[in-house]
JSON list of C-alpha atoms in Angstrom, two decimals:
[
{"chain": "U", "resi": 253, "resn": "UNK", "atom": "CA", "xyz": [-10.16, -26.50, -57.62]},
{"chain": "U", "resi": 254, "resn": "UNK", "atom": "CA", "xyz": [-9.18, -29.40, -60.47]},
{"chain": "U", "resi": 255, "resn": "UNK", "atom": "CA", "xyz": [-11.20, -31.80, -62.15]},
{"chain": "U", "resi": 256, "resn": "UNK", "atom": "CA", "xyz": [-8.71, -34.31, -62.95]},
{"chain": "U", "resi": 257, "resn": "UNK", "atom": "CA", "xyz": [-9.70, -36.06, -65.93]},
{"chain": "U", "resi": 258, "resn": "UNK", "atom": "CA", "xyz": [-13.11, -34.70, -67.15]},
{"chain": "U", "resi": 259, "resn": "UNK", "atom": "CA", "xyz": [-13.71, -32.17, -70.02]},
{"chain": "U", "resi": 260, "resn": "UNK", "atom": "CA", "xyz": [-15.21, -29.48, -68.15]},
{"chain": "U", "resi": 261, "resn": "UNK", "atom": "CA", "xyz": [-14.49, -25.94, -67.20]},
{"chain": "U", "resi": 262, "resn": "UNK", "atom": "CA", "xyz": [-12.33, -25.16, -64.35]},
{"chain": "U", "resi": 263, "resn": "UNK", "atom": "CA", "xyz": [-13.70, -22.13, -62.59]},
{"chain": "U", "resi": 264, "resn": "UNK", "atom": "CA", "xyz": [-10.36, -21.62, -60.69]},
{"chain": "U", "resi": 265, "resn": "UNK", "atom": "CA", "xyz": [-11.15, -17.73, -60.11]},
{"chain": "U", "resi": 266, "resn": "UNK", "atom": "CA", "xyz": [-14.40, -18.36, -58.16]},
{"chain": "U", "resi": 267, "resn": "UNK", "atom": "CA", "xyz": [-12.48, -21.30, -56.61]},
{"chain": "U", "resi": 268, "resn": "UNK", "atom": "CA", "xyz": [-9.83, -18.92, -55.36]},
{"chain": "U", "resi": 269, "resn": "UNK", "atom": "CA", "xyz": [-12.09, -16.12, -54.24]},
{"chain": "U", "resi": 270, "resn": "UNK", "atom": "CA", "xyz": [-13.74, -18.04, -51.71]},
{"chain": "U", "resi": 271, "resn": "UNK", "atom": "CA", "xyz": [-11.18, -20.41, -50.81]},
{"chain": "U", "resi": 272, "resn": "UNK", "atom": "CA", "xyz": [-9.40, -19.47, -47.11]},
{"chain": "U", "resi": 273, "resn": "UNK", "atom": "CA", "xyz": [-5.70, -19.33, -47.18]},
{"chain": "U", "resi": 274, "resn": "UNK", "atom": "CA", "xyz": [-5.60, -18.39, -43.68]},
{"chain": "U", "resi": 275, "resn": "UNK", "atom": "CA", "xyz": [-4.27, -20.68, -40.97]},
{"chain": "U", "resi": 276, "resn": "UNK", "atom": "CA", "xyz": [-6.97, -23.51, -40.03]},
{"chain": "U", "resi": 277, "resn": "UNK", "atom": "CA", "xyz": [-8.53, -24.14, -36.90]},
{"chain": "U", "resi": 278, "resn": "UNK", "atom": "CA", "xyz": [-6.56, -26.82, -34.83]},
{"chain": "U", "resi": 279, "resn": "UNK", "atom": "CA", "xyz": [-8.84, -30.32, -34.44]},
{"chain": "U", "resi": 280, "resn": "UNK", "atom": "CA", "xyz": [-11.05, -30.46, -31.91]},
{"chain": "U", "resi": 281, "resn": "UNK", "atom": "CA", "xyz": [-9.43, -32.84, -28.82]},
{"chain": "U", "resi": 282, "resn": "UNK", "atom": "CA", "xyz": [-10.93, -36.63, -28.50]},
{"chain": "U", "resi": 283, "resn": "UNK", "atom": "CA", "xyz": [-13.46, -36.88, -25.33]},
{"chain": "U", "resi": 284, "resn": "UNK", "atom": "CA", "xyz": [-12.60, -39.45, -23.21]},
{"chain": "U", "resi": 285, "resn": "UNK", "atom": "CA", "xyz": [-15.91, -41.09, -22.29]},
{"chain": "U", "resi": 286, "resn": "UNK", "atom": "CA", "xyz": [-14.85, -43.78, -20.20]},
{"chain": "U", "resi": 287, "resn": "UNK", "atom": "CA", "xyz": [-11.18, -45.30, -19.56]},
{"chain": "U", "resi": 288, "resn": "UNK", "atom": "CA", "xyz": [-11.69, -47.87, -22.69]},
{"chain": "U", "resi": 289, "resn": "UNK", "atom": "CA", "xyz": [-13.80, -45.20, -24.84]},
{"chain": "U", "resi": 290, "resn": "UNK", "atom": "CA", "xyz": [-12.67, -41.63, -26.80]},
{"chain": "U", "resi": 291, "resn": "UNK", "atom": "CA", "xyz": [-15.17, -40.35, -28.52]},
{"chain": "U", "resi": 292, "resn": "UNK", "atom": "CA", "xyz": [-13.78, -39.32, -32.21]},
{"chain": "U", "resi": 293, "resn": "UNK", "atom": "CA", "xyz": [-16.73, -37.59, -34.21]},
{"chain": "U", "resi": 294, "resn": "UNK", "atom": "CA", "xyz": [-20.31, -37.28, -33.41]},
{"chain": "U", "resi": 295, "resn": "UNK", "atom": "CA", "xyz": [-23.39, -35.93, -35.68]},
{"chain": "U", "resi": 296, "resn": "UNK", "atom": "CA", "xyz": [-26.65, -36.14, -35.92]},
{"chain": "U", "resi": 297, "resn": "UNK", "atom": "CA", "xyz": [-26.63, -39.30, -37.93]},
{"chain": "U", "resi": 298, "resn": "UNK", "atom": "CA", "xyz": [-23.60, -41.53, -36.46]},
{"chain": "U", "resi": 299, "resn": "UNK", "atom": "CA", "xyz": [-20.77, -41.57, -33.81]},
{"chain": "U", "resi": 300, "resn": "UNK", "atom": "CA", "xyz": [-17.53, -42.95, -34.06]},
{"chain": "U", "resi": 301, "resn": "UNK", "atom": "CA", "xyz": [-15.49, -44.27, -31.13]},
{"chain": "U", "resi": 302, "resn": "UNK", "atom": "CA", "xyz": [-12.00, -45.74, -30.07]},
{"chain": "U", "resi": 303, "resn": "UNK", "atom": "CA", "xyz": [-11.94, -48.51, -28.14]},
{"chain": "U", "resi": 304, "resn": "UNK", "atom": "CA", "xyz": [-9.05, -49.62, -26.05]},
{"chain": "U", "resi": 305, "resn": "UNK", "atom": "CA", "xyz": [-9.73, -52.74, -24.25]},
{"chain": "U", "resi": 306, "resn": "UNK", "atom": "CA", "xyz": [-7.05, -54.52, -21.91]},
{"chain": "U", "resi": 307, "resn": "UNK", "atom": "CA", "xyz": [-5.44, -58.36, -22.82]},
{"chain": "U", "resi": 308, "resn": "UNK", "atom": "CA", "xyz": [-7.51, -60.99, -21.69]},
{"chain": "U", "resi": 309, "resn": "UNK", "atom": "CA", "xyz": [-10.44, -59.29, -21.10]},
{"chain": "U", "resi": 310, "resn": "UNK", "atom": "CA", "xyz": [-14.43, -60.33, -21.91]},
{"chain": "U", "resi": 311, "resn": "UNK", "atom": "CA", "xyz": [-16.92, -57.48, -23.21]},
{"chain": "U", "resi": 312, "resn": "UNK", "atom": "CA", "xyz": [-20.19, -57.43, -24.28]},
{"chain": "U", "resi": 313, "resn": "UNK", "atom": "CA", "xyz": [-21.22, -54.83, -27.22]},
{"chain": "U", "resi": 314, "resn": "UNK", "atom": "CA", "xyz": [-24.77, -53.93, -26.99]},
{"chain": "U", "resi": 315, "resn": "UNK", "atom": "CA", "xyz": [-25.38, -52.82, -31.27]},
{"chain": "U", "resi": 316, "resn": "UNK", "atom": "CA", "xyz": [-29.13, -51.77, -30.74]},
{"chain": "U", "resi": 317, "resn": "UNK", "atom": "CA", "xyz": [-29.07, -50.47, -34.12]},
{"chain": "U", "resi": 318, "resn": "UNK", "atom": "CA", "xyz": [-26.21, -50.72, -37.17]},
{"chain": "U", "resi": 319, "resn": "UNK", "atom": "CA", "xyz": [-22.77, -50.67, -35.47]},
{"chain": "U", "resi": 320, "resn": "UNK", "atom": "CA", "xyz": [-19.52, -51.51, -37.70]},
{"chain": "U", "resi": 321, "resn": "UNK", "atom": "CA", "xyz": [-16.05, -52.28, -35.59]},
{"chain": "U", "resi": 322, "resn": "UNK", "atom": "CA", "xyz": [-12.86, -51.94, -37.60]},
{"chain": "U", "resi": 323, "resn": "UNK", "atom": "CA", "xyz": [-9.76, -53.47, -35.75]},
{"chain": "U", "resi": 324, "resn": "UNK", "atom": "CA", "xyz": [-6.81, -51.53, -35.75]},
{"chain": "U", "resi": 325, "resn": "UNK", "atom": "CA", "xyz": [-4.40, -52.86, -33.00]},
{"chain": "U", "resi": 326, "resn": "UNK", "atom": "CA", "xyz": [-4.29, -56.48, -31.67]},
{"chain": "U", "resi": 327, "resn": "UNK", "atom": "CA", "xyz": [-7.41, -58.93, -31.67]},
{"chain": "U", "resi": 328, "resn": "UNK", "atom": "CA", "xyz": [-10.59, -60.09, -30.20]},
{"chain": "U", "resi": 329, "resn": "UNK", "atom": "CA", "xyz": [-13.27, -62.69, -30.48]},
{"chain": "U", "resi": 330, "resn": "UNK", "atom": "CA", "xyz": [-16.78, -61.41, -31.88]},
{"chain": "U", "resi": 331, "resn": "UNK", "atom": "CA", "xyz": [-19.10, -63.87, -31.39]},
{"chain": "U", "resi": 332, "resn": "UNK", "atom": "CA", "xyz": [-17.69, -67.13, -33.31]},
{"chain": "U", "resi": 333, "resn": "UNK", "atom": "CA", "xyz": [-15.32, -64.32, -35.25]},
{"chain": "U", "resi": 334, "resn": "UNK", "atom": "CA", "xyz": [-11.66, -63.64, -34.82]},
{"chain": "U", "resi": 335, "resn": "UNK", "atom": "CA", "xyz": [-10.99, -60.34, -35.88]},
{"chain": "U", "resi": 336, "resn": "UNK", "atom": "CA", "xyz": [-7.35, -58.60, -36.34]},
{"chain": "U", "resi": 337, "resn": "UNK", "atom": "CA", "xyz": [-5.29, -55.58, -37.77]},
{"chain": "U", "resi": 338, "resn": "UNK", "atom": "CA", "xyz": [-7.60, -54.01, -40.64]},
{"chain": "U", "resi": 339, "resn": "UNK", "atom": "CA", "xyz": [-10.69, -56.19, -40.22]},
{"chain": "U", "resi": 340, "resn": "UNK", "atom": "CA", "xyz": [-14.22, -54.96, -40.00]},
{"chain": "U", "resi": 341, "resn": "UNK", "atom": "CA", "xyz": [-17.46, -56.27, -38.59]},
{"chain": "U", "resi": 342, "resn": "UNK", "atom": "CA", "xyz": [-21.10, -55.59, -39.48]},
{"chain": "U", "resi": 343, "resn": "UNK", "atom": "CA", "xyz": [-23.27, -55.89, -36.04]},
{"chain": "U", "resi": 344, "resn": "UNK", "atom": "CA", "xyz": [-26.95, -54.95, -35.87]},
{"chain": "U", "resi": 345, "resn": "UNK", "atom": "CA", "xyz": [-29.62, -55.65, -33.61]},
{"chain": "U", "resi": 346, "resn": "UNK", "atom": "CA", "xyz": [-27.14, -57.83, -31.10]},
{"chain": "U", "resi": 347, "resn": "UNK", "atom": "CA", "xyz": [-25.61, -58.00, -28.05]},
{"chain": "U", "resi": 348, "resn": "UNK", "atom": "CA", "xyz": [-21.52, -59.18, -29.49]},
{"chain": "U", "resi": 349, "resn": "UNK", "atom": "CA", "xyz": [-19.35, -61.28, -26.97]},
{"chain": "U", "resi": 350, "resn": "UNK", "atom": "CA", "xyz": [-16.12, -59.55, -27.03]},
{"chain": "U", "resi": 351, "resn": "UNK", "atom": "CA", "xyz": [-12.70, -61.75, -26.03]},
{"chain": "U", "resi": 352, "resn": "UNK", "atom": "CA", "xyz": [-9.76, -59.74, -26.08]},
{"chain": "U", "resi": 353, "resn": "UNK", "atom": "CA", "xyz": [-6.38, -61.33, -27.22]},
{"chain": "U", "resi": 354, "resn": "UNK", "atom": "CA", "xyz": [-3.26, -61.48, -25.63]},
{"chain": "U", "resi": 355, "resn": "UNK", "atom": "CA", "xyz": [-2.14, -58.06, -26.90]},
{"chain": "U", "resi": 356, "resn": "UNK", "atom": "CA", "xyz": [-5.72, -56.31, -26.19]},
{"chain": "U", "resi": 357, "resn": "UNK", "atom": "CA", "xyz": [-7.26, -54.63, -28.95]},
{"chain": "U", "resi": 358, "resn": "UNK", "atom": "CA", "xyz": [-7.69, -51.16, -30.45]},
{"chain": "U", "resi": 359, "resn": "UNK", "atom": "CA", "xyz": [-10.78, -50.79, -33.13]},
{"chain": "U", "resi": 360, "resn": "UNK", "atom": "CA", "xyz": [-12.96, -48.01, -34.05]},
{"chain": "U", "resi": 361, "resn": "UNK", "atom": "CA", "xyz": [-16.41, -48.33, -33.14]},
{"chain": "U", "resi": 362, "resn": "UNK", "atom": "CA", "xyz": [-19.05, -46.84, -35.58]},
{"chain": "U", "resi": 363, "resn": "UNK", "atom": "CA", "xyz": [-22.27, -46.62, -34.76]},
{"chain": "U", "resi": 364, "resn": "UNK", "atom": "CA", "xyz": [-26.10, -45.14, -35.57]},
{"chain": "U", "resi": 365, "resn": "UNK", "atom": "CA", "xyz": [-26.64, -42.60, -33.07]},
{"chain": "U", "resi": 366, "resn": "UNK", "atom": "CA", "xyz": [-26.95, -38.74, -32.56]},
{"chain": "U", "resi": 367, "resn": "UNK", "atom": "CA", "xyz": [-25.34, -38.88, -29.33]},
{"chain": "U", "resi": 368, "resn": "UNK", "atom": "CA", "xyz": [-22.55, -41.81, -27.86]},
{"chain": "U", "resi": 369, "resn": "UNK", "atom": "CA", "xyz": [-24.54, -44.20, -26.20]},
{"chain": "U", "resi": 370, "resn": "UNK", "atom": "CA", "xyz": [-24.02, -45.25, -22.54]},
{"chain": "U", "resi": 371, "resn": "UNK", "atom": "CA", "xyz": [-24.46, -48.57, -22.29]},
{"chain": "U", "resi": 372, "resn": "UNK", "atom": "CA", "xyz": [-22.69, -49.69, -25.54]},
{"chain": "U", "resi": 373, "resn": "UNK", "atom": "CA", "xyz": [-19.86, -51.32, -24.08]},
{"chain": "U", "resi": 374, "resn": "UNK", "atom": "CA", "xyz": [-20.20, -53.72, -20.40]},
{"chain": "U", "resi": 375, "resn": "UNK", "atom": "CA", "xyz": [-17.03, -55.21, -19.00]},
{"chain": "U", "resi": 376, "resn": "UNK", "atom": "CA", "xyz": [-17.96, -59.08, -18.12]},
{"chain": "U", "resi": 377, "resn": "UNK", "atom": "CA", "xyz": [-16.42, -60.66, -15.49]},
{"chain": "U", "resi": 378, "resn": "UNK", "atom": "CA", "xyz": [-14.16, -57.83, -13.97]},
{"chain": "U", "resi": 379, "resn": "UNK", "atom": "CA", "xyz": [-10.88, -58.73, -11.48]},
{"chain": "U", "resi": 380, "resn": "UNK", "atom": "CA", "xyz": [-13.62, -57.71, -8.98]},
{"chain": "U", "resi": 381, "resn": "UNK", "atom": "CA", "xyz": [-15.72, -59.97, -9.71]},
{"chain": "U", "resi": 382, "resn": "UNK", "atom": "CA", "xyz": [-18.13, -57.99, -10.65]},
{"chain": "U", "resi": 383, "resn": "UNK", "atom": "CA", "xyz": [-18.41, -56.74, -14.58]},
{"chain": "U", "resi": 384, "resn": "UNK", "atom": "CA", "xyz": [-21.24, -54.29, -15.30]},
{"chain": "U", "resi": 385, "resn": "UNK", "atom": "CA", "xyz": [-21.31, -51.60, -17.41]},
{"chain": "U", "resi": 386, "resn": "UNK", "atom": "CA", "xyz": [-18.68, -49.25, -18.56]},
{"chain": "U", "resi": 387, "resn": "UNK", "atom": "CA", "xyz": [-20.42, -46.34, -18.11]},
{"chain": "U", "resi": 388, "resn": "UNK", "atom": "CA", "xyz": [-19.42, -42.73, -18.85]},
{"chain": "U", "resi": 389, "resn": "UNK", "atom": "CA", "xyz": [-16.81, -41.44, -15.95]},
{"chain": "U", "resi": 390, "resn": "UNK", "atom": "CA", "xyz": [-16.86, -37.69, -18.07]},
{"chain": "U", "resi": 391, "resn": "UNK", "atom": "CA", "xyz": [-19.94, -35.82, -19.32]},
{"chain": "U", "resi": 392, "resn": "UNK", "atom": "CA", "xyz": [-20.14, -34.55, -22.93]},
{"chain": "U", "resi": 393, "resn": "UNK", "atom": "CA", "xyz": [-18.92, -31.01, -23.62]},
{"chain": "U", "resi": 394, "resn": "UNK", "atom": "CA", "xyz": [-22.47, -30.18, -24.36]},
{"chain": "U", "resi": 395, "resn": "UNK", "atom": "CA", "xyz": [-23.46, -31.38, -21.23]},
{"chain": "U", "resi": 396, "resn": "UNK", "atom": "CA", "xyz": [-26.51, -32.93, -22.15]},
{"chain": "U", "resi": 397, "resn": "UNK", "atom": "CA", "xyz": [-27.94, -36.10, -20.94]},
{"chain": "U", "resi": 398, "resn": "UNK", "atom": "CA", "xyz": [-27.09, -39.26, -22.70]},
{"chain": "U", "resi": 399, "resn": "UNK", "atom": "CA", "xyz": [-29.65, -42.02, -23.30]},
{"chain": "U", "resi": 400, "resn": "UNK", "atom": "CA", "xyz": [-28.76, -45.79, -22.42]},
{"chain": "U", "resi": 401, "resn": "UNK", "atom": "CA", "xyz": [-29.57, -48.30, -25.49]},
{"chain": "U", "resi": 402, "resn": "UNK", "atom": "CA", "xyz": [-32.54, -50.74, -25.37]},
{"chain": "U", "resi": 403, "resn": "UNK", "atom": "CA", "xyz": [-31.23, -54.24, -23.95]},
{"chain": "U", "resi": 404, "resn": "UNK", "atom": "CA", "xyz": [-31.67, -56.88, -26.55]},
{"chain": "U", "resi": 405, "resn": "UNK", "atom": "CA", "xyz": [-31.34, -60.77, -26.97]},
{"chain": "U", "resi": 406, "resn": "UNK", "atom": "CA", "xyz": [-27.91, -62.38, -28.00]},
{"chain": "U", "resi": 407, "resn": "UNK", "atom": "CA", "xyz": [-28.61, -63.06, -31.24]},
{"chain": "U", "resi": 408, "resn": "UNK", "atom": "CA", "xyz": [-26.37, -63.70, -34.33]},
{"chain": "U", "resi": 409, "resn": "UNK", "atom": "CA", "xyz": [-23.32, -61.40, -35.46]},
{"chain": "U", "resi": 410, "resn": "UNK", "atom": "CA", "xyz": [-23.73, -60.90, -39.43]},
{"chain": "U", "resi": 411, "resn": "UNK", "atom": "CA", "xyz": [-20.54, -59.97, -40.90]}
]
């Protein structure tokens, strides 16, 4: 309803007469895709994740098109990268080697995309021995299908 700092008129009477004083929806609940993945927000431009990946483990993160990860617990290896606490990385086009640290790792995962993609996330060499992907375990509340990504080359992570 302010304008801080500019020389302009306030129209705080049309600001109040559509403005909702009411109480406000609560948030919508995070979908938990898969044990490591809760999806956060999706629209029909970009979708942004939490990951939660154990200590010690090895990932790969299939960015088919402009993915950014922003570390917010622990650490991992990205490639040749070590990211921690408050760093963020620029992948496009790439498959990303993930190494988990000793304390795991929480990061938000944005990504290009109007719906979460499947196959973004594969667990590599799993207690089982096998590793494969980490694939959705709950469908989306819209129920629709959801598309795997495109495999691509390893190539270079650009940060």
């Amino acid at each position: 309803m302010f304008d801080f700092g500019r020389d302009r008129g306030l129209h705080v009477e049309d600001a109040l007469a559509v403005a909702h004083a009411g109480p406000v929806d609560p948030p919508a609940q995070p979908w938990h895709l898969t044990p490591a993945r809760t999806l956060l927000a999706v629209s029909p431009y970009f979708v942004l994740e939490r990951v939660d990946l154990p200590a010690g483990t090895a990932w790969a993160l299939d960015a088919d098109q402009e993915t950014w990860l922003l570390v917010i617990a622990g650490e991992a290896r990205v490639g040749r990268h070590v990211a921690g606490i408050g760093q963020a990385m620029f992948i496009d086009e790439a498959t990303a080697a993930l190494q988990v640290g000793p304390e795991g790792i929480s990061a938000l995962l944005a990504y290009v995309s109007p719906v979460p993609v499947a196959r973004l996330l594969e667990r590599r060499g799993a207690p089982d021995g096998g590793g494969g992907p980490d694939l959705f375990v709950a469908p989306l509340p819209s129920g629709g299908p959801v598309p795997a990504a495109p495999r691509r080359a390893l190539q270079e992570v650009r940060v």
